[in-house]
mmCIF file of C-alpha atoms in Angstrom:
data_model
loop_
_atom_site.group_PDB
_atom_site.id
_atom_site.type_symbol
_atom_site.label_atom_id
_atom_site.label_comp_id
_atom_site.label_asym_id
_atom_site.label_seq_id
_atom_site.Cartn_x
_atom_site.Cartn_y
_atom_site.Cartn_z
ATOM 1 C CA MET N 1192 130.931 27.950 -18.550
ATOM 2 C CA THR N 1193 128.692 27.524 -21.606
ATOM 3 C CA ASP N 1194 125.307 25.931 -20.826
ATOM 4 C CA LEU N 1195 124.320 23.611 -23.682
ATOM 5 C CA SER N 1196 121.310 22.069 -21.939
ATOM 6 C CA GLN N 1197 118.702 24.037 -23.900
ATOM 7 C CA ILE N 1198 120.425 23.297 -27.215
ATOM 8 C CA ALA N 1199 120.650 19.593 -26.360
ATOM 9 C CA LYS N 1200 116.972 19.590 -25.373
ATOM 10 C CA ALA N 1201 115.985 21.147 -28.707
ATOM 11 C CA LEU N 1202 118.118 18.691 -30.695
ATOM 12 C CA LYS N 1203 116.668 15.748 -28.794
ATOM 13 C CA LYS N 1204 113.253 16.389 -30.355
ATOM 14 C CA LYS N 1205 114.690 15.404 -33.736
ATOM 15 C CA TYR N 1206 117.764 13.371 -32.773
ATOM 16 C CA THR N 1207 116.566 11.306 -29.821
ATOM 17 C CA SER N 1208 120.000 9.997 -28.829
ATOM 18 C CA SER N 1209 121.677 13.427 -28.769
ATOM 19 C CA ARG N 1210 122.921 14.615 -25.387
ATOM 20 C CA ILE N 1211 125.728 16.534 -23.738
ATOM 21 C CA ALA N 1212 128.837 14.381 -23.539
ATOM 22 C CA GLU N 1213 129.121 15.136 -19.817
ATOM 23 C CA SER N 1214 125.973 13.056 -19.275
ATOM 24 C CA GLU N 1215 127.663 9.940 -20.696
ATOM 25 C CA LYS N 1216 128.389 7.111 -18.284
ATOM 26 C CA ASP N 1217 131.767 7.525 -16.591
ATOM 27 C CA LYS N 1218 132.435 3.816 -16.684
ATOM 28 C CA LEU N 1219 131.709 1.278 -19.397
ATOM 29 C CA GLU N 1220 130.286 -2.119 -18.538
ATOM 30 C CA TYR N 1221 132.192 -5.200 -19.664
ATOM 31 C CA ILE N 1222 131.499 -8.902 -20.033
ATOM 32 C CA SER N 1223 134.340 -10.963 -18.619
ATOM 33 C CA THR N 1224 136.034 -13.291 -21.091
ATOM 34 C CA GLY N 1225 136.369 -15.855 -18.320
ATOM 35 C CA ASN N 1226 140.147 -15.421 -18.198
ATOM 36 C CA ILE N 1227 142.050 -12.910 -16.049
ATOM 37 C CA ALA N 1228 144.873 -12.290 -18.529
ATOM 38 C CA PHE N 1229 142.447 -11.754 -21.426
ATOM 39 C CA ASP N 1230 140.355 -9.374 -19.311
ATOM 40 C CA LEU N 1231 143.443 -7.343 -18.400
ATOM 41 C CA ILE N 1232 144.766 -6.875 -21.948
ATOM 42 C CA SER N 1233 141.281 -5.716 -23.014
ATOM 43 C CA ASP N 1234 140.785 -3.412 -19.998
ATOM 44 C CA GLY N 1235 137.862 -5.430 -18.679
ATOM 45 C CA GLY N 1236 136.659 -7.858 -21.329
ATOM 46 C CA ILE N 1237 134.019 -7.361 -24.022
ATOM 47 C CA PRO N 1238 132.263 -3.975 -23.736
ATOM 48 C CA PHE N 1239 128.557 -3.296 -23.955
ATOM 49 C CA GLY N 1240 127.642 -0.635 -26.488
ATOM 50 C CA PHE N 1241 130.092 -1.728 -29.165
ATOM 51 C CA SER N 1242 130.983 -4.394 -31.725
ATOM 52 C CA THR N 1243 133.917 -6.772 -31.150
ATOM 53 C CA GLU N 1244 135.564 -9.024 -33.750
ATOM 54 C CA PHE N 1245 137.416 -12.299 -33.148
ATOM 55 C CA LEU N 1246 139.712 -13.135 -36.060
ATOM 56 C CA GLY N 1247 141.499 -16.453 -36.461
ATOM 57 C CA LEU N 1248 142.111 -19.707 -38.282
ATOM 58 C CA SER N 1249 140.193 -22.916 -37.648
ATOM 59 C CA GLN N 1250 140.446 -24.226 -34.054
ATOM 60 C CA SER N 1251 141.641 -20.901 -32.690
ATOM 61 C CA GLY N 1252 138.819 -20.642 -30.140
ATOM 62 C CA LYS N 1253 136.494 -18.145 -31.843
ATOM 63 C CA SER N 1254 133.267 -20.132 -31.386
ATOM 64 C CA LEU N 1255 134.265 -21.147 -27.872
ATOM 65 C CA TYR N 1256 134.813 -17.565 -26.815
ATOM 66 C CA ILE N 1257 131.581 -16.306 -28.341
ATOM 67 C CA GLN N 1258 129.670 -18.960 -26.410
ATOM 68 C CA GLN N 1259 131.617 -18.295 -23.198
ATOM 69 C CA ILE N 1260 130.899 -14.575 -23.446
ATOM 70 C CA ILE N 1261 127.184 -15.275 -23.919
ATOM 71 C CA ALA N 1262 127.284 -17.469 -20.793
ATOM 72 C CA ASN N 1263 129.142 -14.835 -18.771
ATOM 73 C CA ALA N 1264 126.759 -12.064 -19.869
ATOM 74 C CA GLN N 1265 123.779 -14.185 -18.869
ATOM 75 C CA SER N 1266 125.355 -14.980 -15.503
ATOM 76 C CA LYS N 1267 126.311 -11.419 -14.506
ATOM 77 C CA TYR N 1268 123.746 -9.262 -16.332
ATOM 78 C CA ASP N 1269 120.856 -11.698 -16.931
ATOM 79 C CA ALA N 1270 121.357 -10.857 -20.607
ATOM 80 C CA VAL N 1271 119.275 -12.282 -23.423
ATOM 81 C CA GLY N 1272 121.550 -14.179 -25.802
ATOM 82 C CA ILE N 1273 121.134 -13.989 -29.580
ATOM 83 C CA LEU N 1274 123.260 -16.352 -31.682
ATOM 84 C CA ALA N 1275 123.368 -16.351 -35.483
ATOM 85 C CA ASP N 1276 124.999 -19.779 -35.758
ATOM 86 C CA ARG N 1277 125.868 -19.895 -39.443
ATOM 87 C CA GLU N 1278 128.753 -22.333 -38.784
ATOM 88 C CA ASN N 1279 126.466 -24.781 -36.951
ATOM 89 C CA ALA N 1280 128.992 -24.663 -34.097
ATOM 90 C CA TYR N 1281 126.536 -24.543 -31.199
ATOM 91 C CA SER N 1282 125.281 -27.585 -29.334
ATOM 92 C CA LYS N 1283 123.012 -27.514 -26.311
ATOM 93 C CA PRO N 1284 125.135 -29.858 -24.114
ATOM 94 C CA MET N 1285 128.358 -27.924 -24.774
ATOM 95 C CA GLY N 1286 126.559 -24.632 -24.206
ATOM 96 C CA GLU N 1287 125.297 -25.836 -20.841
ATOM 97 C CA LYS N 1288 128.799 -27.016 -19.955
ATOM 98 C CA LEU N 1289 130.079 -23.496 -20.572
ATOM 99 C CA GLY N 1290 127.287 -22.061 -18.422
ATOM 100 C CA ILE N 1291 124.780 -20.927 -21.066
ATOM 101 C CA ASN N 1292 121.132 -20.734 -20.016
ATOM 102 C CA ASN N 1293 119.490 -22.216 -23.111
ATOM 103 C CA SER N 1294 116.050 -20.959 -22.074
ATOM 104 C CA ASN N 1295 117.470 -17.439 -22.390
ATOM 105 C CA LEU N 1296 119.101 -17.880 -25.808
ATOM 106 C CA LEU N 1297 117.679 -17.257 -29.288
ATOM 107 C CA VAL N 1298 119.461 -19.303 -31.977
ATOM 108 C CA ALA N 1299 119.229 -19.272 -35.775
ATOM 109 C CA LYS N 1300 120.766 -22.287 -37.513
ATOM 110 C CA PRO N 1301 122.479 -22.289 -40.947
ATOM 111 C CA ALA N 1302 119.385 -23.146 -43.019
ATOM 112 C CA ASP N 1303 117.575 -20.038 -41.755
ATOM 113 C CA ILE N 1304 120.379 -17.554 -42.360
ATOM 114 C CA PRO N 1305 122.095 -18.547 -45.631
ATOM 115 C CA THR N 1306 123.190 -15.052 -46.698
ATOM 116 C CA PRO N 1307 124.580 -11.985 -44.906
ATOM 117 C CA TYR N 1308 121.237 -10.258 -45.425
ATOM 118 C CA ASP N 1309 119.411 -13.097 -43.658
ATOM 119 C CA GLY N 1310 121.914 -13.195 -40.803
ATOM 120 C CA PHE N 1311 121.802 -9.472 -40.079
ATOM 121 C CA SER N 1312 118.014 -9.414 -40.490
ATOM 122 C CA PHE N 1313 117.698 -12.150 -37.846
ATOM 123 C CA ILE N 1314 119.907 -10.219 -35.426
ATOM 124 C CA ILE N 1315 118.131 -6.894 -35.964
ATOM 125 C CA ASP N 1316 114.645 -8.442 -35.759
ATOM 126 C CA SER N 1317 115.644 -10.264 -32.563
ATOM 127 C CA ILE N 1318 116.971 -7.077 -30.954
ATOM 128 C CA LYS N 1319 113.816 -5.149 -31.870
ATOM 129 C CA LEU N 1320 111.509 -7.843 -30.471
ATOM 130 C CA VAL N 1321 113.503 -8.236 -27.249
ATOM 131 C CA ARG N 1322 113.412 -4.456 -26.787
ATOM 132 C CA GLN N 1323 109.629 -4.445 -27.288
ATOM 133 C CA HIS N 1324 109.171 -6.957 -24.463
ATOM 134 C CA PHE N 1325 112.111 -6.006 -22.215
ATOM 135 C CA LYS N 1326 112.996 -2.344 -22.682
ATOM 136 C CA ASP N 1327 116.039 -2.222 -20.388
ATOM 137 C CA ARG N 1328 117.292 -5.802 -20.692
ATOM 138 C CA TYR N 1329 120.932 -6.478 -21.481
ATOM 139 C CA ILE N 1330 121.486 -8.251 -24.811
ATOM 140 C CA VAL N 1331 124.555 -10.125 -26.043
ATOM 141 C CA VAL N 1332 124.732 -11.015 -29.747
ATOM 142 C CA GLY N 1333 127.034 -13.589 -31.328
ATOM 143 C CA LEU N 1334 127.550 -13.931 -35.086
ATOM 144 C CA ASP N 1335 129.470 -17.118 -35.903
ATOM 145 C CA SER N 1336 130.735 -16.417 -38.473
ATOM 146 C CA VAL N 1337 130.602 -13.884 -41.306
ATOM 147 C CA SER N 1338 132.863 -16.164 -43.353
ATOM 148 C CA ALA N 1339 130.267 -18.951 -43.468
ATOM 149 C CA PHE N 1340 127.570 -16.990 -45.296
ATOM 150 C CA SER N 1341 126.698 -18.138 -48.814
ATOM 151 C CA LYS N 1342 126.752 -16.005 -51.922
ATOM 152 C CA ASP N 1343 123.455 -14.545 -53.074
ATOM 153 C CA VAL N 1344 124.190 -15.600 -56.665
ATOM 154 C CA ASP N 1345 124.504 -18.976 -58.375
ATOM 155 C CA LEU N 1346 127.520 -20.953 -57.144
ATOM 156 C CA ALA N 1347 128.936 -21.082 -60.667
ATOM 157 C CA LYS N 1348 128.984 -17.283 -60.889
ATOM 158 C CA SER N 1349 131.506 -14.914 -59.398
ATOM 159 C CA ASP N 1350 130.182 -12.791 -56.564
ATOM 160 C CA SER N 1351 132.638 -9.956 -57.334
ATOM 161 C CA GLY N 1352 132.782 -8.806 -53.744
ATOM 162 C CA ARG N 1353 129.015 -8.958 -53.222
ATOM 163 C CA LYS N 1354 129.407 -10.740 -49.874
ATOM 164 C CA ALA N 1355 131.804 -8.082 -48.579
ATOM 165 C CA LYS N 1356 129.413 -5.372 -49.708
ATOM 166 C CA ALA N 1357 126.454 -7.126 -48.055
ATOM 167 C CA ILE N 1358 128.333 -7.452 -44.749
ATOM 168 C CA HIS N 1359 129.359 -3.812 -44.994
ATOM 169 C CA GLU N 1360 125.712 -2.809 -45.422
ATOM 170 C CA GLY N 1361 124.591 -5.181 -42.661
ATOM 171 C CA MET N 1362 127.039 -3.721 -40.151
ATOM 172 C CA ARG N 1363 126.044 -0.203 -41.105
ATOM 173 C CA GLU N 1364 122.404 -1.047 -40.343
ATOM 174 C CA LEU N 1365 123.180 -3.034 -37.180
ATOM 175 C CA LEU N 1366 125.134 -0.190 -35.579
ATOM 176 C CA THR N 1367 121.981 1.918 -35.358
ATOM 177 C CA TYR N 1368 120.470 -0.629 -32.949
ATOM 178 C CA ILE N 1369 123.433 -0.928 -30.575
ATOM 179 C CA ASP N 1370 122.768 0.853 -27.292
ATOM 180 C CA ASP N 1371 124.761 0.797 -24.053
ATOM 181 C CA LYS N 1372 123.152 -2.499 -23.013
ATOM 182 C CA ILE N 1373 123.929 -4.431 -26.200
ATOM 183 C CA ALA N 1374 127.219 -6.193 -26.969
ATOM 184 C CA ILE N 1375 127.968 -7.587 -30.436
ATOM 185 C CA VAL N 1376 130.627 -10.291 -30.874
ATOM 186 C CA ILE N 1377 131.509 -11.438 -34.400
ATOM 187 C CA ALA N 1378 133.742 -14.320 -35.513
ATOM 188 C CA ASN N 1379 135.735 -13.932 -38.712
ATOM 189 C CA GLN N 1380 138.126 -16.319 -40.432
ATOM 190 C CA VAL N 1381 141.683 -15.714 -41.564
ATOM 191 C CA THR N 1382 142.165 -16.634 -45.211
ATOM 192 C CA TYR N 1383 145.138 -16.393 -47.557
ATOM 193 C CA LYS N 1384 145.687 -14.493 -50.775
ATOM 194 C CA ILE N 1385 146.995 -16.668 -53.588
ATOM 195 C CA SER N 1386 150.059 -15.906 -55.745
ATOM 196 C CA ILE N 1387 151.467 -13.395 -53.255
ATOM 197 C CA SER N 1388 155.246 -13.005 -53.566
ATOM 198 C CA TRP N 1389 155.650 -10.136 -51.088
ATOM 199 C CA GLY N 1390 153.705 -8.611 -48.226
ATOM 200 C CA ASP N 1391 151.398 -10.328 -45.770
ATOM 201 C CA PRO N 1392 149.401 -13.094 -47.515
ATOM 202 C CA LYS N 1393 146.806 -13.160 -44.729
ATOM 203 C CA THR N 1394 143.441 -11.533 -45.233
ATOM 204 C CA SER N 1395 139.905 -11.972 -43.913
ATOM 205 C CA THR N 1396 136.336 -12.249 -45.123
ATOM 206 C CA ALA N 1397 134.306 -9.087 -45.760
ATOM 207 C CA GLY N 1398 137.208 -7.004 -46.974
ATOM 208 C CA GLU N 1399 137.832 -3.984 -44.777
ATOM 209 C CA SER N 1400 134.273 -3.567 -43.447
ATOM 210 C CA LEU N 1401 134.576 -5.265 -40.054
ATOM 211 C CA LYS N 1402 137.858 -3.480 -39.374
ATOM 212 C CA TYR N 1403 136.078 -0.142 -39.496
ATOM 213 C CA TYR N 1404 132.893 -1.091 -37.666
ATOM 214 C CA SER N 1405 134.538 -3.021 -34.831
ATOM 215 C CA THR N 1406 135.517 -1.071 -31.736
ATOM 216 C CA MET N 1407 137.723 -3.967 -30.623
ATOM 217 C CA ARG N 1408 139.474 -6.614 -32.762
ATOM 218 C CA PHE N 1409 141.254 -9.653 -31.364
ATOM 219 C CA SER N 1410 143.533 -12.027 -33.233
ATOM 220 C CA LEU N 1411 143.302 -15.620 -31.942
ATOM 221 C CA GLU N 1412 145.943 -18.169 -32.904
ATOM 222 C CA GLU N 1413 146.637 -21.718 -31.766
ATOM 223 C CA ARG N 1414 150.267 -21.784 -30.629
ATOM 224 C CA ARG N 1415 150.955 -25.225 -29.165
ATOM 225 C CA LEU N 1416 149.062 -28.370 -28.178
ATOM 226 C CA ILE N 1417 148.931 -29.317 -24.500
ATOM 227 C CA VAL N 1418 149.702 -32.964 -23.744
ATOM 228 C CA ASP N 1419 149.263 -34.814 -20.456
ATOM 229 C CA PRO N 1420 152.221 -37.138 -19.671
ATOM 230 C CA ALA N 1421 150.072 -38.916 -17.071
ATOM 231 C CA GLN N 1422 147.712 -39.966 -19.877
ATOM 232 C CA ASN N 1423 150.354 -41.312 -22.265
ATOM 233 C CA ASN N 1424 150.875 -37.840 -23.776
ATOM 234 C CA GLU N 1425 147.232 -37.490 -24.776
ATOM 235 C CA VAL N 1426 146.387 -34.079 -26.249
ATOM 236 C CA VAL N 1427 144.130 -32.392 -23.677
ATOM 237 C CA GLY N 1428 144.082 -28.807 -24.916
ATOM 238 C CA ALA N 1429 145.918 -26.035 -26.716
ATOM 239 C CA TRP N 1430 147.707 -22.806 -25.955
ATOM 240 C CA LEU N 1431 146.161 -19.794 -27.688
ATOM 241 C CA GLY N 1432 147.896 -16.537 -28.482
ATOM 242 C CA ILE N 1433 145.579 -13.519 -28.279
ATOM 243 C CA GLU N 1434 146.431 -9.996 -29.419
ATOM 244 C CA CYS N 1435 144.271 -6.899 -29.201
ATOM 245 C CA MET N 1436 144.884 -5.614 -32.736
ATOM 246 C CA LYS N 1437 142.520 -2.675 -32.396
ATOM 247 C CA THR N 1438 140.673 -0.945 -29.610
ATOM 248 C CA ARG N 1439 139.147 2.495 -29.341
ATOM 249 C CA LEU N 1440 138.910 2.098 -25.571
ATOM 250 C CA GLY N 1441 142.574 1.680 -24.596
ATOM 251 C CA PRO N 1442 146.060 0.757 -25.855
ATOM 252 C CA CYS N 1443 146.362 -1.572 -28.854
ATOM 253 C CA HIS N 1444 148.672 -4.561 -29.373
ATOM 254 C CA ARG N 1445 148.600 -5.935 -25.866
ATOM 255 C CA ALA N 1446 148.854 -9.715 -25.958
ATOM 256 C CA CYS N 1447 148.523 -12.777 -23.764
ATOM 257 C CA TYR N 1448 148.736 -16.556 -23.981
ATOM 258 C CA LEU N 1449 146.171 -18.804 -22.387
ATOM 259 C CA PRO N 1450 145.346 -22.506 -22.328
ATOM 260 C CA VAL N 1451 142.027 -23.985 -23.406
ATOM 261 C CA PHE N 1452 141.272 -27.501 -22.195
ATOM 262 C CA TYR N 1453 138.946 -29.721 -24.207
ATOM 263 C CA GLU N 1454 137.194 -31.145 -21.134
ATOM 264 C CA SER N 1455 136.989 -28.115 -18.852
ATOM 265 C CA GLY N 1456 137.153 -25.201 -21.299
ATOM 266 C CA ILE N 1457 138.672 -21.848 -20.335
ATOM 267 C CA ASP N 1458 140.825 -21.705 -17.196
ATOM 268 C CA PRO N 1459 140.319 -18.350 -15.396
ATOM 269 C CA TYR N 1460 143.941 -18.325 -14.196
ATOM 270 C CA GLY N 1461 145.481 -19.880 -17.311
ATOM 271 C CA GLY N 1462 148.190 -17.736 -18.886
ATOM 272 C CA TYR N 1463 148.221 -15.245 -16.013
ATOM 273 C CA ALA N 1464 151.705 -16.362 -14.972
ATOM 274 C CA ARG N 1465 152.894 -15.621 -18.517
ATOM 275 C CA LEU N 1466 151.413 -12.132 -18.362
ATOM 276 C CA LEU N 1467 153.136 -11.523 -15.010
ATOM 277 C CA ALA N 1468 156.406 -12.783 -16.490
ATOM 278 C CA HIS N 1469 155.980 -10.458 -19.471
ATOM 279 C CA ARG N 1470 155.460 -7.523 -17.093
ATOM 280 C CA GLY N 1471 158.481 -8.440 -14.962
ATOM 281 C CA TYR N 1472 156.799 -9.787 -11.814
ATOM 282 C CA LEU N 1473 157.732 -13.458 -12.263
ATOM 283 C CA LYS N 1474 160.868 -14.939 -13.809
ATOM 284 C CA PRO N 1475 160.841 -18.150 -15.851
ATOM 285 C CA LYS N 1476 163.390 -20.675 -14.621
ATOM 286 C CA ASN N 1477 164.402 -21.184 -18.236
ATOM 287 C CA LYS N 1478 163.127 -18.361 -20.414
ATOM 288 C CA LYS N 1479 163.796 -20.079 -23.730
ATOM 289 C CA GLU N 1480 161.980 -23.251 -22.662
ATOM 290 C CA PHE N 1481 159.165 -21.238 -21.098
ATOM 291 C CA ASN N 1482 158.596 -19.157 -24.224
ATOM 292 C CA SER N 1483 158.284 -22.343 -26.290
ATOM 293 C CA PHE N 1484 155.765 -23.802 -23.781
ATOM 294 C CA LYS N 1485 158.135 -26.611 -22.786
ATOM 295 C CA THR N 1486 158.256 -25.778 -19.066
ATOM 296 C CA VAL N 1487 155.701 -24.470 -16.578
ATOM 297 C CA LEU N 1488 158.061 -23.347 -13.810
ATOM 298 C CA LEU N 1489 158.767 -19.754 -12.775
ATOM 299 C CA GLN N 1490 160.430 -18.000 -9.872
ATOM 300 C CA TYR N 1491 158.987 -15.445 -7.443
ATOM 301 C CA GLY N 1492 161.817 -14.490 -5.132
ATOM 302 C CA ASP N 1493 162.986 -17.800 -3.688
ATOM 303 C CA GLU N 1494 159.669 -19.513 -4.404
ATOM 304 C CA THR N 1495 159.064 -21.830 -7.370
ATOM 305 C CA VAL N 1496 155.763 -21.278 -9.171
ATOM 306 C CA ASN N 1497 153.860 -23.730 -11.397
ATOM 307 C CA GLU N 1498 151.843 -21.748 -13.928
ATOM 308 C CA PHE N 1499 149.013 -24.299 -13.768
ATOM 309 C CA LYS N 1500 148.661 -23.760 -10.008
ATOM 310 C CA MET N 1501 148.202 -20.002 -10.012
ATOM 311 C CA GLU N 1502 144.971 -19.923 -8.016
ATOM 312 C CA SER N 1503 146.590 -21.260 -4.844
ATOM 313 C CA PHE N 1504 149.720 -19.156 -5.482
ATOM 314 C CA LEU N 1505 147.668 -15.948 -5.730
ATOM 315 C CA GLU N 1506 145.884 -16.753 -2.477
ATOM 316 C CA LYS N 1507 149.315 -16.545 -0.828
ATOM 317 C CA HIS N 1508 150.382 -13.510 -2.880
ATOM 318 C CA PRO N 1509 147.323 -11.279 -3.448
ATOM 319 C CA GLU N 1510 149.663 -8.395 -4.311
ATOM 320 C CA LEU N 1511 150.094 -10.036 -7.727
ATOM 321 C CA LEU N 1512 146.376 -10.157 -8.527
ATOM 322 C CA PHE N 1513 145.989 -6.933 -10.518
ATOM 323 C CA GLU N 1514 142.654 -5.269 -11.261
ATOM 324 C CA SER N 1515 143.989 -3.488 -14.351
ATOM 325 C CA TYR N 1516 146.780 -4.130 -16.843
ATOM 326 C CA PRO N 1517 149.958 -4.025 -14.721
ATOM 327 C CA GLU N 1518 152.688 -1.509 -15.341
ATOM 328 C CA PHE N 1519 156.079 -3.019 -16.014
ATOM 329 C CA ASN N 1520 157.763 -3.920 -12.717
ATOM 330 C CA PRO N 1521 160.270 -1.112 -12.020
ATOM 331 C CA ASN N 1522 162.314 -3.463 -9.817
ATOM 332 C CA TYR N 1523 162.811 -6.055 -12.554
ATOM 333 C CA THR N 1524 166.419 -6.850 -13.441
ATOM 334 C CA VAL N 1525 167.777 -9.143 -16.131
ATOM 335 C CA THR N 1526 170.081 -11.845 -14.781
ATOM 336 C CA ILE N 1527 173.088 -13.395 -16.520
ATOM 337 C CA GLU N 1528 171.154 -16.667 -16.774
ATOM 338 C CA GLU N 1529 168.314 -14.930 -18.624
ATOM 339 C CA GLU N 1530 170.735 -13.332 -21.065
ATOM 340 C CA GLU N 1531 172.206 -16.774 -21.741
ATOM 341 C CA ASP N 1532 168.688 -18.191 -22.262
ATOM 342 C CA GLU N 1533 167.969 -15.456 -24.811
ATOM 343 C CA ASN N 1534 171.127 -16.351 -26.692
#
């Protein structure tokens, strides 16, 4: 076998990060999203060492998830949080409710980071200073969002793609500071092209730049409001649809649905029943109604399952609590009733 150790040692004098690939960590470290189904479709959550993009319309949960990921990284890894809050979406009380340690979070508000250059400069300067004081500390960075940055020209003038170019340059610079103990999470907004008669009218801020620099990209979409009949049909939350549009770490286009509640936030078990149904381990009592979020009842053998009571159900059936994305159930069979529901 060829011994590259001497070559790698010589290269390291000039290229300090160069090494033999065999010396790479066997297992990546991930920050949990706070939801089992979301963690499974992403093979573990949000990875350290890479950049992740959340893409969605307003009220699709982008800011919520960035803040939840900061909280989870602080809880498990004692990570320093860095938040470029260009949307002014962060509040101390809500952050604490999600589990964020505010004494371990650096925040820049909109007035301090008006342009992409300012936002990326804040993030890079923060990373450098944290590394000076805490060499091996985990760091989680949130940028919320690239869409909210101002132009660096007069408002009356066209920017001619200057913002997209600035974000492209900012990401190119930021990548050089990402090590295996830094996670970057970026929110981006879905916008629409005007006067489009064919093709997909959806687009996003920053052109194609974030698509190339992001190791993982998730589409977030509000699918249906959740109402509580016991409270006179008050809206208490929303179902979100999440798709992994891109990942360099596993299969793309896995998807899940999960509920977000306005009072309690992200439910760890929310949407897990739907993932199990999709993989053939549970059967909706009425598939058509279930797919339109109009019923919460499923079947496991002769047992009826309420998707909002999955924690107690899984205590009785630990065989259904998967540690990785489940293979499709080979014993699954389509019943006549299901075929009728489909039709």
